[in-house]
Short mmCIF file of C-alpha atoms and ligand atoms in Angstrom, two decimals:
data_model
loop_
_atom_site.label_atom_id
_atom_site.label_comp_id
_atom_site.label_asym_id
_atom_site.label_seq_id
_atom_site.Cartn_x
_atom_site.Cartn_y
_atom_site.Cartn_z
CA MET A 1 5.21 -5.90 -18.25
CA TYR A 2 2.02 -3.92 -17.91
CA PRO A 3 0.51 -2.00 -20.81
CA GLN A 4 1.27 1.69 -20.35
CA ASN A 5 -1.05 4.66 -20.75
CA ASP A 6 -4.21 2.87 -19.75
CA ILE A 7 -4.80 5.08 -16.78
CA THR A 8 -8.46 5.48 -17.67
CA GLN A 9 -9.11 1.78 -17.90
CA GLU A 10 -9.33 -1.24 -15.75
CA ASN A 11 -5.93 -2.84 -15.30
CA ASN A 12 -5.08 -6.54 -15.49
CA ASN A 13 -6.17 -7.18 -11.95
CA GLY A 14 -9.41 -5.28 -12.07
CA ILE A 15 -8.38 -2.33 -9.88
CA ARG A 16 -9.95 0.87 -11.13
CA ILE A 17 -7.05 3.25 -11.28
CA ASP A 18 -9.23 6.06 -12.57
CA GLU A 19 -11.68 5.74 -9.67
CA PRO A 20 -12.15 9.46 -8.99
CA ASP A 21 -12.44 8.93 -5.24
CA ASN A 22 -9.06 7.20 -5.01
CA ILE A 23 -6.11 9.46 -4.35
CA LEU A 24 -3.79 6.48 -3.93
CA VAL A 25 -3.65 3.10 -5.61
CA CYS A 26 -0.89 0.57 -4.93
CA ASP A 27 -1.22 -2.45 -7.13
CA GLY A 28 1.12 -5.39 -6.59
CA LEU A 29 3.77 -3.03 -5.30
CA VAL A 30 7.21 -4.60 -4.92
CA LYS A 31 10.34 -2.96 -3.56
CA ILE A 32 13.65 -4.76 -3.49
CA TYR A 33 16.69 -3.12 -1.92
CA LYS A 34 19.93 -4.47 -3.34
CA THR A 35 23.04 -4.17 -1.27
CA ASP A 36 26.41 -5.72 -2.15
CA ASP A 37 25.57 -9.27 -1.27
CA VAL A 38 21.89 -9.39 -0.25
CA GLU A 39 18.53 -8.43 -1.63
CA VAL A 40 15.89 -7.27 0.82
CA LEU A 41 12.30 -7.69 -0.25
CA ALA A 42 10.86 -4.69 1.58
CA LEU A 43 7.43 -4.76 -0.10
CA GLN A 44 6.00 -7.98 -1.46
CA GLY A 45 3.12 -7.16 -3.77
CA LEU A 46 1.32 -4.66 -1.60
CA GLU A 47 -2.26 -3.75 -2.48
CA LEU A 48 -3.83 -0.60 -1.13
CA GLU A 49 -6.42 1.96 -2.12
CA ILE A 50 -6.98 5.19 -0.23
CA LYS A 51 -9.80 7.60 -0.92
CA ARG A 52 -9.38 11.34 -1.20
CA GLY A 53 -9.90 12.93 2.20
CA GLU A 54 -9.23 9.81 4.26
CA LEU A 55 -7.16 9.86 7.44
CA VAL A 56 -5.36 6.54 7.66
CA ALA A 57 -2.93 5.11 10.19
CA ILE A 58 -0.36 2.49 9.21
CA ILE A 59 1.04 0.27 11.94
CA GLY A 60 3.44 -2.66 11.88
CA LYS A 61 6.61 -4.01 13.45
CA SER A 62 9.96 -2.43 12.80
CA GLY A 63 11.26 -3.54 9.41
CA SER A 64 7.82 -4.42 8.04
CA GLY A 65 8.06 -1.91 5.19
CA LYS A 66 6.15 1.12 6.51
CA SER A 67 8.79 3.73 5.71
CA THR A 68 9.50 2.10 2.36
CA LEU A 69 5.84 2.49 1.45
CA LEU A 70 5.71 6.14 2.54
CA ASN A 71 8.94 6.96 0.70
CA MET A 72 7.50 5.54 -2.49
CA ILE A 73 4.20 7.37 -2.08
CA GLY A 74 6.24 10.51 -1.48
CA GLY A 75 8.22 10.00 -4.68
CA LEU A 76 11.52 9.66 -2.81
CA GLU A 77 12.13 6.12 -4.04
CA LYS A 78 10.95 4.14 -7.04
CA PRO A 79 9.13 0.83 -6.78
CA THR A 80 10.86 -2.21 -8.25
CA ALA A 81 7.65 -3.57 -9.76
CA GLY A 82 3.91 -3.09 -9.65
CA ARG A 83 1.97 0.10 -9.98
CA LEU A 84 1.66 3.20 -7.91
CA TYR A 85 -0.76 5.99 -8.67
CA VAL A 86 -0.99 9.07 -6.48
CA ASP A 87 -3.29 11.98 -7.22
CA GLY A 88 -3.55 10.91 -10.88
CA HIS A 89 0.23 10.53 -11.31
CA ASP A 90 1.81 7.26 -12.36
CA LEU A 91 4.85 7.29 -10.09
CA PHE A 92 6.35 4.21 -11.66
CA ALA A 93 6.54 5.84 -15.08
CA MET A 94 7.58 9.29 -13.91
CA ASN A 95 11.04 10.60 -14.77
CA GLU A 96 13.28 12.44 -12.31
CA LYS A 97 12.05 15.86 -13.41
CA GLY A 98 8.43 14.79 -13.00
CA LEU A 99 9.20 13.40 -9.55
CA VAL A 100 10.77 16.66 -8.41
CA GLU A 101 7.68 18.55 -9.53
CA TYR A 102 5.43 15.95 -7.89
CA ARG A 103 7.30 16.18 -4.58
CA ARG A 104 7.06 19.95 -4.68
CA LYS A 105 3.34 20.10 -5.43
CA SER A 106 1.48 16.98 -4.41
CA VAL A 107 2.96 15.71 -1.15
CA GLY A 108 3.93 17.07 2.23
CA PHE A 109 6.20 15.13 4.60
CA VAL A 110 6.51 15.13 8.38
CA TRP A 111 9.34 13.00 9.74
CA GLN A 112 9.84 11.55 13.20
CA ASN A 113 13.00 13.51 13.84
CA SER A 114 12.07 17.17 13.90
CA GLY A 115 15.66 18.02 12.98
CA GLN A 116 14.88 16.53 9.59
CA ASN A 117 11.85 18.78 9.20
CA LEU A 118 13.21 22.21 10.09
CA PHE A 119 16.14 24.44 9.17
CA PRO A 120 17.94 25.17 12.47
CA TYR A 121 18.96 28.71 11.53
CA PHE A 122 15.45 29.79 10.47
CA THR A 123 12.70 30.89 12.82
CA ALA A 124 9.43 28.93 12.81
CA LEU A 125 7.93 31.54 10.51
CA GLN A 126 10.90 31.45 8.12
CA ASN A 127 10.73 27.66 8.05
CA VAL A 128 7.10 27.78 6.91
CA GLU A 129 7.90 30.50 4.37
CA ALA A 130 10.79 28.52 2.85
CA PRO A 131 8.71 26.17 0.64
CA LEU A 132 6.79 29.18 -0.66
CA TYR A 133 9.85 30.84 -2.23
CA PHE A 134 9.27 28.77 -5.36
CA ASP A 135 5.73 30.09 -5.75
CA ARG A 136 4.96 33.40 -7.39
CA MET A 137 4.12 35.31 -4.26
CA SER A 138 5.07 38.64 -2.80
CA GLN A 139 6.99 38.68 0.45
CA LYS A 140 3.88 39.97 2.19
CA GLU A 141 1.67 37.19 0.84
CA ARG A 142 4.26 34.63 1.83
CA ARG A 143 4.43 35.97 5.35
CA GLU A 144 0.63 36.07 5.69
CA LYS A 145 0.21 32.54 4.44
CA ALA A 146 2.94 31.19 6.73
CA MET A 147 1.43 33.02 9.68
CA SER A 148 -2.07 31.71 8.98
CA LEU A 149 -0.71 28.15 8.85
CA LEU A 150 1.03 28.58 12.19
CA LYS A 151 -2.28 29.91 13.55
CA MET A 152 -4.19 26.95 12.19
CA ILE A 153 -1.82 24.59 14.01
CA GLY A 154 -1.99 26.77 17.14
CA ILE A 155 1.73 27.55 17.26
CA ASP A 156 1.75 31.16 16.02
CA HIS A 157 3.03 32.39 19.40
CA ARG A 158 6.31 30.67 18.48
CA ALA A 159 6.63 32.34 15.07
CA GLN A 160 9.88 34.12 15.97
CA SER A 161 11.49 31.18 17.80
CA TYR A 162 14.28 29.04 16.42
CA PRO A 163 13.90 25.24 16.52
CA ALA A 164 16.44 24.90 19.35
CA GLN A 165 14.29 27.23 21.49
CA MET A 166 11.21 25.05 21.10
CA SER A 167 10.15 21.73 22.66
CA GLY A 168 9.96 18.58 20.53
CA GLY A 169 6.18 18.88 20.32
CA GLU A 170 6.35 22.52 19.27
CA GLN A 171 8.90 21.68 16.60
CA GLN A 172 6.65 18.95 15.24
CA ARG A 173 3.73 21.36 15.08
CA VAL A 174 5.86 23.80 13.10
CA ALA A 175 6.87 20.86 10.89
CA ILE A 176 3.21 20.17 10.14
CA ALA A 177 2.76 23.81 9.09
CA VAL A 178 5.84 23.52 6.85
CA ALA A 179 4.49 20.35 5.25
CA LEU A 180 1.17 22.08 4.50
CA ALA A 181 2.69 25.28 3.12
CA HIS A 182 2.58 24.36 -0.56
CA ASP A 183 -1.01 23.04 -0.33
CA PRO A 184 -0.24 19.36 -0.92
CA GLN A 185 -2.98 16.89 -1.80
CA ILE A 186 -1.60 14.30 0.54
CA LEU A 187 0.24 14.59 3.84
CA LEU A 188 2.62 11.78 4.83
CA ALA A 189 3.88 11.47 8.39
CA ASP A 190 6.44 8.82 9.36
CA GLU A 191 6.19 8.25 13.12
CA PRO A 192 5.65 11.95 13.80
CA THR A 193 5.05 11.35 17.50
CA GLY A 194 7.84 8.82 17.99
CA ALA A 195 10.04 11.22 19.92
CA VAL A 196 7.53 13.08 22.12
CA ASP A 197 5.71 12.21 25.36
CA SER A 198 2.19 10.80 25.30
CA LYS A 199 0.43 14.06 26.15
CA THR A 200 2.18 15.87 23.31
CA SER A 201 1.57 12.91 21.06
CA ASN A 202 -2.15 13.19 21.78
CA MET A 203 -2.14 16.86 20.95
CA ILE A 204 -0.34 16.25 17.65
CA GLN A 205 -2.78 13.50 16.75
CA ASP A 206 -5.68 15.85 17.37
CA ILE A 207 -4.05 18.38 15.05
CA PHE A 208 -3.88 15.80 12.27
CA ARG A 209 -7.52 14.91 12.81
CA ARG A 210 -8.57 18.55 12.82
CA ILE A 211 -6.71 19.55 9.66
CA ASN A 212 -8.09 16.47 7.94
CA GLU A 213 -11.62 17.53 8.88
CA GLU A 214 -11.14 21.22 8.18
CA THR A 215 -9.20 21.08 4.93
CA GLY A 216 -10.15 17.65 3.56
CA ILE A 217 -6.50 16.81 2.90
CA THR A 218 -5.67 13.10 2.75
CA ILE A 219 -3.37 12.07 5.60
CA ILE A 220 -1.35 8.89 6.04
CA ILE A 221 0.40 8.49 9.39
CA VAL A 222 2.84 5.71 10.21
CA THR A 223 2.77 5.15 13.94
CA HIS A 224 3.74 2.87 16.79
CA ASP A 225 1.16 4.54 18.95
CA LEU A 226 -1.95 2.41 19.28
CA SER A 227 -3.89 5.18 20.99
CA LEU A 228 -3.48 7.23 17.83
CA ALA A 229 -4.74 4.32 15.81
CA ASN A 230 -7.89 4.26 17.94
CA LYS A 231 -8.80 7.76 16.81
CA VAL A 232 -8.42 7.11 13.11
CA SER A 233 -11.23 5.73 11.00
CA ARG A 234 -9.01 3.27 9.16
CA VAL A 235 -5.96 1.45 10.51
CA ILE A 236 -3.82 -0.59 8.15
CA MET A 237 -1.44 -3.21 9.46
CA ILE A 238 1.65 -4.12 7.48
CA SER A 239 3.64 -7.25 8.07
CA ASP A 240 6.46 -8.55 5.87
CA GLY A 241 5.88 -5.94 3.21
CA LYS A 242 2.20 -6.71 2.76
CA ILE A 243 -1.01 -5.50 4.28
CA SER A 244 -2.20 -8.17 6.69
CA THR A 245 -5.28 -6.71 8.32
CA GLU A 246 -7.32 -3.53 8.36
CA LYS A 247 -9.39 -2.08 11.14
CA ILE A 248 -12.35 0.05 10.26
CA MET A 249 -13.85 2.30 12.90
CA LYS A 250 -17.38 1.49 13.96
CA GLU A 251 -19.86 4.14 12.91
CA LYS A 252 -21.29 4.43 16.42
CA TYR A 253 -17.85 5.05 17.88
CA ARG A 254 -17.08 7.72 15.32
CA GLU A 255 -20.17 9.66 16.37
CA GLN A 256 -19.06 9.62 20.00
CA LEU A 257 -15.40 10.35 19.39
CA ASP A 258 -15.48 14.10 19.93
CA ASN A 259 -17.22 13.81 23.29
CA MET A 260 -15.01 11.17 24.82
CA THR A 261 -11.92 11.37 27.00
CA THR A 262 -8.82 9.34 26.26
CA GLU A 263 -9.60 7.06 29.22
CA SER A 264 -13.14 6.26 28.12
CA LEU A 265 -11.95 5.77 24.53
CA ALA A 266 -9.63 3.00 25.63
CA GLN A 267 -12.54 1.04 27.11
CA VAL A 268 -14.72 0.88 24.02
CA GLU A 269 -14.27 -1.51 21.14
CA SER A 270 -13.58 1.09 18.53
CA HIS A 271 -12.78 -0.85 15.40
CA GLU A 272 -13.72 -3.99 13.56
CA GLU A 273 -10.79 -5.96 12.23
CA TYR A 274 -10.70 -7.33 8.69
CA SER A 275 -8.15 -9.57 7.04
CA ILE A 276 -7.13 -8.67 3.53
CA LEU A 277 -8.28 -10.98 0.78
CA ASP A 278 -6.02 -10.38 -2.19
CA LYS A 279 -7.00 -10.73 -5.82
CA ALA A 280 -5.51 -14.19 -6.05
CA GLY A 281 -7.80 -15.27 -3.19
CA ARG A 282 -5.08 -15.35 -0.51
CA VAL A 283 -5.68 -14.33 3.09
CA GLN A 284 -2.79 -13.76 5.46
CA LEU A 285 -3.39 -15.18 8.95
CA SER A 286 -1.38 -13.88 11.87
CA GLN A 287 0.80 -16.17 13.95
CA ASP A 288 -1.47 -15.44 16.94
CA THR A 289 -4.57 -16.55 15.06
CA LEU A 290 -2.88 -19.75 13.91
CA GLU A 291 -1.67 -20.53 17.42
CA MET A 292 -5.13 -19.95 18.87
CA ALA A 293 -6.52 -22.45 16.39
CA GLY A 294 -3.68 -24.88 17.14
CA ILE A 295 -2.52 -24.88 13.53
CA GLU A 296 1.16 -25.73 13.14
CA SER A 297 1.37 -27.49 9.81
CA ASN A 298 1.54 -25.69 6.46
CA LYS A 299 -1.50 -27.61 5.23
CA VAL A 300 -5.02 -26.73 6.37
CA ARG A 301 -8.52 -27.89 5.56
CA VAL A 302 -10.83 -25.30 4.06
CA GLU A 303 -14.58 -25.87 3.98
CA VAL A 304 -17.64 -23.75 3.49
CA LYS A 305 -20.38 -24.18 6.06
CA ASP A 306 -23.51 -22.04 6.38
CA GLY A 307 -22.00 -19.37 4.16
CA LYS A 308 -18.80 -19.26 6.22
CA ILE A 309 -15.33 -20.43 5.33
CA ILE A 310 -13.80 -22.60 8.02
CA ILE A 311 -10.04 -23.21 8.13
CA SER A 312 -8.94 -26.05 10.38
CA LYS A 313 -6.15 -28.59 10.98
P1 ADP B 1 9.73 0.04 8.81
O1 ADP B 1 9.63 1.48 8.45
O2 ADP B 1 8.42 -0.66 8.85
O3 ADP B 1 10.50 -0.18 10.08
P2 ADP B 1 11.41 -0.12 6.45
O4 ADP B 1 10.48 0.23 5.33
O5 ADP B 1 12.33 0.92 6.90
O6 ADP B 1 10.57 -0.71 7.66
O7 ADP B 1 12.28 -1.37 6.02
C1 ADP B 1 11.76 -2.56 5.42
C2 ADP B 1 12.90 -3.50 5.13
O8 ADP B 1 13.71 -2.96 4.09
C3 ADP B 1 13.83 -3.76 6.28
O9 ADP B 1 14.25 -5.08 6.23
C4 ADP B 1 14.96 -2.80 6.04
O10 ADP B 1 16.16 -3.28 6.62
C5 ADP B 1 15.06 -2.79 4.53
N1 ADP B 1 15.54 -1.50 4.00
C6 ADP B 1 14.93 -0.29 4.14
N2 ADP B 1 15.61 0.67 3.50
C7 ADP B 1 16.70 0.07 2.95
C8 ADP B 1 17.81 0.53 2.16
N3 ADP B 1 17.92 1.81 1.79
N4 ADP B 1 18.72 -0.39 1.78
C9 ADP B 1 18.61 -1.69 2.12
N5 ADP B 1 17.59 -2.19 2.86
C10 ADP B 1 16.64 -1.33 3.27
MG1 MG B 2 10.25 3.19 9.49
#
């Protein structure tokens, strides 16, 4: 369908896939799950670009395609159509061997359920060491690296504990250290704070923000937690397998972020909301927006007035 091997050029739709700043490019990404009798269109031509070093939150209702997107970025599933480039790799064209290598080197995963992240019969330290067994490292180097990661996350006092001896929040912090062990370019977290209380959730969010600032690693977090979204410079909303709107943090708010409490944060308008205009000129309007404008029919008037586009009944 698409010409292959043109990674250094502009593709059919004009997205620069060789843009050096972009660590992720999704271009018309489609994912169809086929079960015995039904086909589920989990992603419907999703467009997304993420720059190296960004910290991005993805929010959306259950079933909107968030996990599907993360699983494809993580090389766990293949798209049905479209293009997906991560860290210079064409994931659509990659064979199984390439994908295994990619998963081992380029991405780190943190799941919601900490049981999925950690080996129950390993201590915290052993869990962080585990991904390093494939690297050419002495036992001492492995231990030192694992320990320094636990220190960075502030959980080194639990190095000798087993998962069952730790709280949910502690387990998730160890899981973050595990995900970072092989120095991935991109860290993917699927509802990492879904199973912890709000105080712990806050602490985990701050860890993501800090490691993003300190190491420059690109982080994509899927979350239900709107307070997390308020602390992230870019919030992407998915509905029906497509990106509907994006919120970009106001510069002024970003400057104040470190000096504000959670309570005062909630009272400031942190982000500006943008709708996504796709390359075919389509804009998705939310049901709320349509209701507020009293639009019920599937036909609308579109006019340009004073440099603005007005959509009305
Ligand atoms: P979210 O993470 O936003 O809740 P998902 O990406 O898990 O949404 O799911 C998107 C849609 O795809 C849903 O309708 C879901 O039922 C469907 N889906 C997800 N995974 C599978 C699968 N392995 N087989 C069939 N359908 C799936
Ligand atoms: Mg999900």
